[in-house]
Amino acid sequence: MNLFELGNLSFLATAVASILSVVLLVAISQQLWTLRWSVTRDKDSDLPLPKGSMGWPVVGETLDWLFQGSNFHVTRREKYGSVFKTHLLGKPVIRVTGAENIRKILMGEHSLVCTQWPQSTRIILGPHTLANSVGELHKRKRKILAHAFSHVAFETYLPRLQDVIKREVAKWCSEPGSIDVYAATKALTFRIAVQVLLGLDAPDAQMDYLSKTFEQLTDNLFSLPIDVSFSGLRKGMNARDILHNVIEKMIEEKLQKQWNGYNDAFDYILRSAKENHNDITLQELKETAVELIFAAHATTASASTSLILLLLLHPSVAQKSRGEIESSELGHTGKVGPSYQLPHLTLEKLSRMRYLDCVVKEVLRLFPPVSGGYRTVLKTFELDGFQIPKGWSVMYSIRDTHETAPVYQCPEQFDPERFGPERDEASRGGRFSYVPFGGGVRGCVGKELAQVIIKTLAAELLATADWRMATKKPPRMQTVPVVHPVNGLHVHFNYRHP
């Protein structure tokens, strides 16, 4: 054997040894990582930790979660059961499915659990928001915000809300090409939040810029809590700062102007705070404004997109909904084209659309915009024979619960009739079999407004427009950070011909 061959063998042996060392190091690191979380179990409880995997050191299973979407939870639920452990976004998490399990978590707020958004979300939204408040502070803020989400406030918002929707639908119908519905509904719900809820006006160019900036904020709400250049957290913080600066100028201009006869959410909030002898700082107003936009933006756009997609896939449901609108004396007025309009709506008129209400509920059951909610465990408790240890995070799954609740007949099918008076499946299954807006003291304060927005958009579209898919197949749906179509939902809109 010559020196060249000996050298090759030596190099090969060194390479193999290096690879084996790396593999061994990785294996040991993963074992230590798993052990690190095993020792955090509550020693005072005889119950075991839930089954599951903690993934890789530091990152856990975050990358799998981001890339696999809903399949991540489905495969692990099938492997480990309705209660399993994992590690996401820098925290150990126990994921929970099932109405009874969810009931225990949501009704255990302040005793067993407390609200816990991912650290990145808390940092970006800020400390003065309702989402980041706990205890008495949360109760006080919720009481103040309740005035902005009352029926009296909705009646005030509705004419302006319908006008904003009417203008956007007109743009969609006037576009010669296809519309990306998800992008369009995000722009629409952002405009609704800014113009209807905040009562703030801005030129179209600035509104588009702010909408894209806000999208950058929401895209990075659920990111690793690492504050370095080009990180998701830093991008989200930069977007927030831009929005705060613009909103501050808008608020100052608004407070200097005379009242224009329109009460927006800010007016109700400021009046309620004054009645309750609470002062609100400018920083609180800015964070509240961003939170209001957040509450009305991505989730409502997600549900609106799902609604349009499901009506496309189920034309008989669209036709029945359209027939209800026409029979309830809410049919179109005017001619084909921009004057082909739905009469002005009221809450009473919307309440008459019972079947459309079932359609919206079924959309939210099949495609709940948010897949679940996070809580921090304050006191070790039991679920399905496992301990849920103090200090860990627990995430209740809305989507999985809707899919697996035994009360629903053929849960994979889009069937609005399940919410009709003859079947009313959700009511028979108990209040926690249907939780698109969460529940308990942390239930979504804006859930009724979201349904008013979605129902108004549906009524306006059904009465005045026809639409068809621009692609051969419906898009695949992604679930992070909210349910939305991968690569958009591309649709052609046209005015209806009577």
Coordinates of N, CA and C in Angstrom, one line a residue, residues 250-455:
M250 N -52.5 60.6 14.1 CA -53.9 60.6 13.8 C -54.8 60.8 15.0
I251 N -54.4 60.3 16.2 CA -55.1 60.5 17.4 C -55.1 62.0 17.8
E252 N -53.9 62.6 17.7 CA -53.8 64.1 18.0 C -54.7 64.9 17.1
E253 N -54.7 64.6 15.8 CA -55.5 65.3 14.8 C -57.0 65.1 15.2
K254 N -57.4 63.9 15.5 CA -58.7 63.5 15.8 C -59.2 64.3 17.1
L255 N -58.4 64.3 18.1 CA -58.8 65.0 19.3 C -58.9 66.5 19.2
Q256 N -58.2 67.1 18.2 CA -58.3 68.5 17.9 C -59.5 68.9 17.1
K257 N -60.0 68.0 16.3 CA -61.2 68.3 15.5 C -62.5 68.3 16.3
Q258 N -63.4 69.0 15.7 CA -64.8 69.0 16.4 C -65.5 67.6 16.0
W259 N -66.4 67.3 16.9 CA -67.1 66.0 16.7 C -67.9 66.1 15.5
N260 N -67.8 65.0 14.6 CA -68.5 65.0 13.3 C -69.8 64.2 13.3
G261 N -70.3 63.9 14.5 CA -71.5 63.2 14.5 C -71.4 61.7 14.5
Y262 N -70.2 61.1 14.4 CA -70.0 59.7 14.3 C -69.3 59.2 15.5
N263 N -69.8 58.3 16.2 CA -69.1 57.7 17.4 C -68.4 56.4 17.0
D264 N -67.1 56.5 17.1 CA -66.3 55.3 16.8 C -65.9 54.6 18.1
A265 N -65.1 53.5 18.0 CA -64.7 52.8 19.2 C -63.9 53.6 20.2
F266 N -63.0 54.5 19.7 CA -62.3 55.4 20.5 C -63.2 56.3 21.4
D267 N -64.3 56.8 20.8 CA -65.2 57.6 21.5 C -65.9 56.8 22.7
Y268 N -66.3 55.6 22.4 CA -66.9 54.7 23.4 C -65.9 54.4 24.5
I269 N -64.7 54.1 24.1 CA -63.6 53.8 25.1 C -63.3 54.9 26.0
L270 N -63.1 56.1 25.4 CA -62.8 57.3 26.2 C -63.9 57.7 27.1
R271 N -65.2 57.6 26.6 CA -66.3 57.9 27.5 C -66.5 56.9 28.6
S272 N -66.3 55.6 28.3 CA -66.4 54.6 29.3 C -65.3 54.8 30.4
A273 N -64.1 55.1 30.0 CA -63.0 55.3 30.9 C -63.3 56.5 31.8
K274 N -63.8 57.5 31.3 CA -64.2 58.7 32.1 C -65.3 58.3 33.1
E275 N -66.3 57.6 32.7 CA -67.3 57.2 33.6 C -66.8 56.3 34.7
N276 N -65.8 55.5 34.4 CA -65.2 54.6 35.4 C -64.0 55.3 36.2
H277 N -63.8 56.6 35.9 CA -62.7 57.3 36.6 C -61.4 56.7 36.3
N278 N -61.2 56.4 35.1 CA -59.9 55.8 34.6 C -59.3 56.7 33.6
D279 N -58.0 57.1 33.8 CA -57.3 57.9 32.8 C -56.6 57.0 31.8
I280 N -56.6 57.3 30.5 CA -55.9 56.5 29.5 C -54.8 57.3 28.9
T281 N -53.6 56.8 28.9 CA -52.5 57.6 28.4 C -52.4 57.4 26.9
L282 N -51.6 58.2 26.2 CA -51.5 58.2 24.8 C -50.9 56.8 24.4
Q283 N -49.9 56.3 25.2 CA -49.3 55.0 24.9 C -50.4 53.9 25.0
E284 N -51.3 53.9 26.0 CA -52.3 53.0 26.1 C -53.3 53.0 24.9
L285 N -53.6 54.3 24.4 CA -54.4 54.4 23.2 C -53.8 53.8 22.0
K286 N -52.5 54.0 21.8 CA -51.8 53.5 20.7 C -51.8 52.0 20.7
E287 N -51.5 51.4 21.9 CA -51.5 49.9 22.0 C -52.9 49.4 21.8
T288 N -53.9 50.1 22.3 CA -55.3 49.7 22.2 C -55.7 49.7 20.7
A289 N -55.3 50.8 20.0 CA -55.6 50.9 18.6 C -55.0 49.7 17.8
V290 N -53.8 49.4 18.0 CA -53.1 48.2 17.3 C -53.9 46.9 17.7
E291 N -54.3 46.8 19.0 CA -55.0 45.6 19.4 C -56.4 45.5 18.7
L292 N -57.0 46.7 18.6 CA -58.3 46.7 17.9 C -58.2 46.3 16.4
I293 N -57.1 46.8 15.8 CA -56.9 46.4 14.4 C -56.6 44.9 14.3
F294 N -55.8 44.4 15.3 CA -55.4 43.0 15.3 C -56.6 42.2 15.5
A295 N -57.5 42.6 16.4 CA -58.7 41.8 16.6 C -59.7 41.7 15.4
A296 N -59.7 42.8 14.6 CA -60.6 42.9 13.5 C -60.0 42.5 12.2
H297 N -58.7 42.3 12.2 CA -58.0 42.2 10.9 C -57.8 40.7 10.4
A298 N -56.7 40.1 10.9 CA -56.4 38.8 10.3 C -57.4 37.7 10.5
T299 N -58.0 37.6 11.7 CA -59.0 36.6 11.9 C -60.2 36.8 11.1
T300 N -60.7 38.0 11.0 CA -61.9 38.3 10.2 C -61.6 38.1 8.7
A301 N -60.4 38.5 8.3 CA -60.1 38.2 6.9 C -60.0 36.7 6.6
S302 N -59.4 36.0 7.6 CA -59.4 34.5 7.4 C -60.8 33.9 7.3
A303 N -61.7 34.3 8.2 CA -63.1 33.8 8.1 C -63.8 34.2 6.8
S304 N -63.5 35.5 6.4 CA -64.2 36.0 5.2 C -63.7 35.2 4.0
T305 N -62.4 34.9 3.9 CA -61.8 34.1 2.8 C -62.4 32.7 2.8
S306 N -62.5 32.1 4.0 CA -63.0 30.8 4.1 C -64.5 30.7 3.6
L307 N -65.2 31.8 4.0 CA -66.7 31.9 3.6 C -66.8 31.9 2.1
I308 N -66.0 32.8 1.4 CA -66.1 32.9 0.0 C -65.7 31.6 -0.7
L309 N -64.6 30.9 -0.2 CA -64.2 29.6 -0.7 C -65.3 28.6 -0.6
L310 N -65.9 28.5 0.6 CA -66.9 27.4 0.8 C -68.2 27.7 0.0
L311 N -68.5 28.9 -0.2 CA -69.7 29.2 -1.0 C -69.4 28.9 -2.5
L312 N -68.1 29.1 -2.9 CA -67.8 28.6 -4.2 C -67.9 27.1 -4.4
L313 N -67.4 26.4 -3.4 CA -67.4 25.0 -3.5 C -68.8 24.4 -3.2
H314 N -69.8 25.2 -2.7 CA -71.1 24.7 -2.4 C -72.1 25.7 -2.9
P315 N -72.3 25.7 -4.2 CA -73.3 26.6 -4.9 C -74.7 26.5 -4.3
S316 N -75.1 25.4 -3.9 CA -76.5 25.2 -3.4 C -76.7 26.0 -2.1
V317 N -75.6 26.1 -1.3 CA -75.7 26.9 -0.1 C -75.7 28.3 -0.4
A318 N -74.9 28.8 -1.4 CA -74.9 30.2 -1.8 C -76.3 30.5 -2.3
Q319 N -76.9 29.7 -3.1 CA -78.2 30.0 -3.7 C -79.3 30.1 -2.6
K320 N -79.2 29.2 -1.6 CA -80.2 29.2 -0.6 C -80.1 30.5 0.3
S321 N -78.8 30.9 0.5 CA -78.5 32.1 1.2 C -79.0 33.3 0.5
R322 N -78.8 33.3 -0.8 CA -79.3 34.4 -1.7 C -80.8 34.5 -1.7
G323 N -81.4 33.3 -1.7 CA -82.9 33.3 -1.7 C -83.5 33.9 -0.4
E324 N -82.8 33.6 0.7 CA -83.2 34.1 2.0 C -83.1 35.7 2.0
I325 N -82.1 36.2 1.4 CA -81.9 37.7 1.4 C -83.0 38.3 0.6
E326 N -83.4 37.7 -0.6 CA -84.4 38.2 -1.4 C -85.8 38.1 -0.8
S327 N -86.0 37.0 -0.1 CA -87.4 36.8 0.5 C -87.6 37.6 1.7
S328 N -86.5 38.1 2.3 CA -86.6 38.9 3.6 C -86.7 40.4 3.2
E329 N -87.0 40.7 2.0 CA -87.2 42.1 1.5 C -85.8 42.9 1.6
L330 N -84.7 42.1 1.5 CA -83.4 42.8 1.5 C -82.8 42.6 0.1
G331 N -83.5 42.2 -0.9 CA -83.0 42.0 -2.2 C -82.4 43.3 -2.8
H332 N -81.7 43.2 -3.9 CA -81.1 44.3 -4.5 C -82.0 45.4 -4.9
T333 N -81.5 46.6 -5.0 CA -82.2 47.7 -5.6 C -81.3 48.3 -6.7
G334 N -81.8 49.0 -7.6 CA -81.0 49.6 -8.7 C -80.7 48.7 -9.8
K335 N -79.9 49.1 -10.7 CA -79.6 48.3 -12.0 C -78.3 47.6 -11.8
V336 N -78.0 46.8 -12.9 CA -76.8 46.1 -12.9 C -75.6 47.1 -13.0
G337 N -74.6 46.8 -12.2 CA -73.4 47.8 -12.2 C -73.3 48.4 -10.8
P338 N -72.6 49.5 -10.7 CA -72.3 50.1 -9.4 C -73.6 50.5 -8.7
S339 N -74.7 50.7 -9.4 CA -76.0 51.1 -8.7 C -76.8 49.9 -8.2
Y340 N -76.3 48.7 -8.5 CA -77.0 47.5 -8.2 C -76.6 47.2 -6.7
Q341 N -77.5 47.6 -5.8 CA -77.0 47.6 -4.4 C -78.0 47.0 -3.4
L342 N -77.5 46.6 -2.3 CA -78.2 46.1 -1.2 C -78.7 47.3 -0.4
P343 N -80.0 47.3 0.1 CA -80.4 48.4 0.9 C -79.6 48.5 2.2
H344 N -79.7 49.6 2.9 CA -79.0 49.8 4.1 C -79.4 48.8 5.1
L345 N -78.4 48.2 5.8 CA -78.7 47.1 6.8 C -78.8 47.7 8.2
T346 N -79.5 47.0 9.0 CA -79.6 47.2 10.5 C -79.3 45.9 11.1
L347 N -79.1 45.9 12.4 CA -78.9 44.7 13.2 C -80.2 43.8 13.1
E348 N -81.3 44.5 13.1 CA -82.6 43.8 13.0 C -82.7 43.0 11.7
K349 N -82.3 43.7 10.6 CA -82.4 43.1 9.3 C -81.4 41.9 9.2
L350 N -80.2 42.1 9.8 CA -79.2 41.0 9.8 C -79.7 39.8 10.6
S351 N -80.4 40.1 11.7 CA -80.9 39.0 12.5 C -82.0 38.1 11.8
R352 N -82.6 38.7 10.8 CA -83.6 38.0 10.0 C -83.0 36.9 9.1
M353 N -81.7 37.0 8.8 CA -81.1 36.1 7.9 C -80.6 34.9 8.7
R354 N -81.5 34.0 9.1 CA -81.2 32.9 10.0 C -80.4 31.9 9.3
Y355 N -80.6 31.6 8.0 CA -79.8 30.6 7.4 C -78.4 31.1 7.1
L356 N -78.3 32.3 6.8 CA -76.9 32.9 6.6 C -76.2 32.9 7.9
D357 N -76.9 33.0 9.0 CA -76.2 32.9 10.3 C -75.7 31.5 10.5
C358 N -76.4 30.5 10.1 CA -76.0 29.1 10.2 C -74.8 28.9 9.3
V359 N -74.7 29.5 8.1 CA -73.6 29.4 7.2 C -72.3 30.0 7.8
V360 N -72.5 31.2 8.4 CA -71.3 31.8 9.1 C -70.8 30.9 10.2
K361 N -71.7 30.4 11.0 CA -71.3 29.5 12.1 C -70.6 28.2 11.6
E362 N -71.1 27.7 10.5 CA -70.4 26.5 10.0 C -69.1 26.8 9.4
V363 N -68.9 27.9 8.8 CA -67.6 28.4 8.3 C -66.6 28.4 9.5
L364 N -67.1 29.0 10.6 CA -66.2 29.2 11.8 C -65.9 27.8 12.5
R365 N -66.8 26.9 12.3 CA -66.6 25.5 12.9 C -65.6 24.8 12.0
L366 N -65.8 24.8 10.7 CA -64.9 24.0 9.8 C -63.5 24.6 9.7
F367 N -63.5 26.0 9.6 CA -62.2 26.7 9.5 C -62.1 27.8 10.5
P368 N -62.0 27.4 11.8 CA -61.8 28.5 12.8 C -60.5 29.2 12.6
P369 N -60.6 30.6 12.5 CA -59.4 31.3 12.1 C -58.2 31.1 13.0
V370 N -58.4 31.0 14.3 CA -57.3 30.7 15.2 C -57.4 29.3 15.7
S371 N -56.3 28.5 15.6 CA -56.4 27.1 15.9 C -56.5 26.8 17.4
G372 N -56.1 27.8 18.3 CA -56.2 27.5 19.7 C -55.7 28.7 20.5
G373 N -55.6 28.5 21.8 CA -55.1 29.5 22.7 C -54.1 29.0 23.7
Y374 N -53.2 29.9 24.2 CA -52.2 29.5 25.1 C -52.6 29.9 26.6
R375 N -52.2 29.1 27.5 CA -52.3 29.5 29.0 C -51.1 29.0 29.7
T376 N -50.7 29.7 30.8 CA -49.7 29.3 31.7 C -50.3 28.6 32.9
V377 N -49.8 27.4 33.3 CA -50.3 26.7 34.4 C -49.9 27.3 35.7
L378 N -50.9 27.7 36.5 CA -50.6 28.2 37.8 C -50.6 27.2 38.9
K379 N -51.3 26.1 38.7 CA -51.4 25.0 39.7 C -51.5 23.7 39.0
T380 N -50.7 22.7 39.4 CA -50.8 21.4 38.7 C -52.2 20.8 38.8
F381 N -52.7 20.3 37.6 CA -54.0 19.7 37.6 C -53.9 18.5 36.6
E382 N -55.0 17.8 36.6 CA -55.1 16.5 35.8 C -56.0 16.6 34.6
L383 N -55.5 16.1 33.5 CA -56.4 15.9 32.3 C -56.1 14.5 31.7
D384 N -57.1 13.8 31.5 CA -57.0 12.4 30.8 C -56.0 11.5 31.5
G385 N -55.8 11.7 32.8 CA -54.9 10.8 33.5 C -53.5 11.3 33.5
F386 N -53.2 12.5 33.0 CA -51.8 13.0 33.0 C -51.8 14.3 33.9
Q387 N -50.6 14.6 34.4 CA -50.4 15.8 35.1 C -50.1 16.9 34.1
I388 N -50.7 18.1 34.4 CA -50.4 19.3 33.7 C -49.6 20.2 34.6
P389 N -48.3 20.1 34.6 CA -47.5 20.7 35.7 C -47.4 22.2 35.8
K390 N -47.4 22.7 37.0 CA -47.3 24.2 37.2 C -46.0 24.7 36.5
G391 N -46.2 25.9 35.8 CA -45.1 26.5 35.1 C -45.1 26.2 33.6
W392 N -45.7 25.1 33.2 CA -45.7 24.8 31.8 C -46.7 25.6 31.1
S393 N -46.7 25.6 29.7 CA -47.7 26.2 28.9 C -48.7 25.1 28.5
V394 N -49.9 25.5 28.4 CA -50.9 24.5 27.9 C -51.7 25.2 26.7
M395 N -51.8 24.5 25.6 CA -52.5 25.1 24.5 C -53.8 24.3 24.2
Y396 N -54.9 24.9 24.2 CA -56.2 24.2 23.9 C -56.4 24.3 22.4
S397 N -56.8 23.3 21.8 CA -57.0 23.2 20.3 C -58.5 23.4 19.9
I398 N -58.8 24.5 19.3 CA -60.2 24.8 18.8 C -60.5 23.9 17.6
R399 N -59.6 23.9 16.6 CA -59.8 23.2 15.4 C -60.0 21.7 15.6
D400 N -59.0 21.1 16.4 CA -59.1 19.7 16.6 C -60.4 19.3 17.4
T401 N -60.8 20.1 18.3 CA -62.0 19.9 19.0 C -63.2 19.9 18.1
H402 N -63.3 20.8 17.2 CA -64.4 20.9 16.3 C -64.4 19.6 15.4
E403 N -63.2 19.1 15.0 CA -63.1 18.0 14.1 C -63.4 16.7 14.8
T404 N -63.2 16.6 16.1 CA -63.3 15.3 16.8 C -64.5 15.2 17.8
A405 N -65.3 16.4 18.0 CA -66.4 16.3 18.9 C -67.5 15.3 18.4
P406 N -67.8 14.4 19.2 CA -68.8 13.3 18.7 C -70.2 13.9 18.4
V407 N -70.5 15.1 18.8 CA -71.8 15.6 18.6 C -72.1 16.0 17.2
Y408 N -71.0 16.2 16.4 CA -71.2 16.6 15.0 C -71.3 15.4 14.1
Q409 N -72.3 15.4 13.3 CA -72.5 14.3 12.3 C -71.6 14.7 11.1
C410 N -70.8 13.7 10.6 CA -69.9 13.9 9.5 C -69.2 15.3 9.6
P411 N -68.3 15.4 10.6 CA -67.7 16.7 10.9 C -66.8 17.3 9.8
E412 N -66.4 16.4 8.9 CA -65.5 16.9 7.8 C -66.3 17.6 6.7
Q413 N -67.6 17.5 6.7 CA -68.5 18.1 5.7 C -68.9 19.5 6.1
F414 N -69.1 20.3 5.0 CA -69.6 21.7 5.2 C -71.1 21.6 5.2
D415 N -71.8 21.7 6.3 CA -73.2 21.5 6.5 C -73.9 22.5 7.4
P416 N -74.2 23.7 6.9 CA -74.8 24.7 7.7 C -76.1 24.3 8.5
E417 N -76.8 23.3 7.9 CA -78.0 22.8 8.5 C -77.8 22.3 9.9
R418 N -76.6 21.9 10.3 CA -76.3 21.4 11.6 C -76.5 22.4 12.7
F419 N -76.6 23.7 12.3 CA -76.8 24.8 13.3 C -78.3 25.3 13.2
G420 N -79.1 24.6 12.3 CA -80.5 25.0 12.3 C -81.3 24.5 13.5
P421 N -82.5 25.0 13.7 CA -83.3 24.7 14.9 C -83.6 23.2 15.0
E422 N -83.7 22.5 13.8 CA -84.1 21.1 13.8 C -83.0 20.2 14.4
R423 N -81.7 20.5 14.2 CA -80.6 19.7 14.6 C -79.8 20.4 15.7
D424 N -79.4 21.6 15.5 CA -78.7 22.4 16.6 C -77.7 21.6 17.3
E425 N -76.8 21.0 16.5 CA -75.8 20.0 17.1 C -74.9 20.6 18.1
A426 N -74.5 21.9 17.9 CA -73.5 22.5 18.9 C -74.1 22.7 20.2
S427 N -75.4 23.0 20.3 CA -76.0 23.2 21.6 C -76.2 21.9 22.4
R428 N -76.4 20.8 21.6 CA -76.6 19.5 22.3 C -75.3 19.0 22.8
G429 N -74.2 19.5 22.2 CA -72.9 19.0 22.6 C -72.3 19.8 23.8
G430 N -73.0 20.8 24.3 CA -72.4 21.6 25.4 C -71.7 22.8 24.8
R431 N -71.5 23.8 25.6 CA -70.9 25.1 25.1 C -69.5 25.0 24.6
F432 N -68.7 24.0 25.0 CA -67.3 23.9 24.7 C -67.1 22.9 23.5
S433 N -68.1 22.5 22.9 CA -67.9 21.7 21.6 C -67.8 22.7 20.4
Y434 N -68.2 23.9 20.6 CA -68.1 24.9 19.6 C -67.5 26.2 20.2
V435 N -66.2 26.4 19.9 CA -65.5 27.5 20.6 C -64.6 28.3 19.6
P436 N -65.2 28.8 18.5 CA -64.3 29.5 17.5 C -63.7 30.8 18.1
F437 N -64.4 31.3 19.2 CA -63.9 32.6 19.8 C -63.4 32.3 21.2
G438 N -63.1 31.1 21.6 CA -62.6 30.8 22.9 C -63.8 30.8 23.9
G439 N -63.6 31.1 25.1 CA -64.7 31.1 26.1 C -64.2 31.5 27.5
G440 N -65.1 31.5 28.4 CA -64.8 32.0 29.8 C -64.5 33.5 29.8
V441 N -63.8 33.9 30.9 CA -63.5 35.3 31.0 C -62.6 35.9 30.0
R442 N -61.9 35.0 29.2 CA -61.0 35.4 28.1 C -61.7 35.2 26.8
G443 N -63.0 34.9 26.7 CA -63.6 34.9 25.4 C -63.5 36.1 24.6
C444 N -63.4 36.0 23.3 CA -63.1 37.2 22.4 C -64.2 38.3 22.6
V445 N -63.7 39.5 23.0 CA -64.7 40.6 23.3 C -65.3 41.1 22.0
G446 N -64.6 40.8 20.9 CA -65.1 41.3 19.6 C -65.8 40.3 18.8
K447 N -66.2 39.2 19.4 CA -66.8 38.1 18.6 C -68.1 38.5 17.8
E448 N -68.9 39.2 18.5 CA -70.2 39.6 17.8 C -69.9 40.6 16.7
L449 N -69.0 41.5 16.9 CA -68.6 42.4 15.8 C -68.1 41.6 14.6
A450 N -67.2 40.7 14.9 CA -66.6 39.8 13.8 C -67.7 39.2 13.0
Q451 N -68.8 38.7 13.6 CA -69.9 38.0 12.9 C -70.7 39.0 12.2
V452 N -70.9 40.2 12.7 CA -71.6 41.3 12.0 C -70.8 41.6 10.7
I453 N -69.5 41.7 10.8 CA -68.7 42.1 9.6 C -68.8 41.0 8.5
I454 N -68.6 39.7 9.0 CA -68.6 38.6 8.0 C -70.0 38.5 7.4
K455 N -71.1 38.6 8.2 CA -72.4 38.5 7.7 C -72.8 39.7 6.7

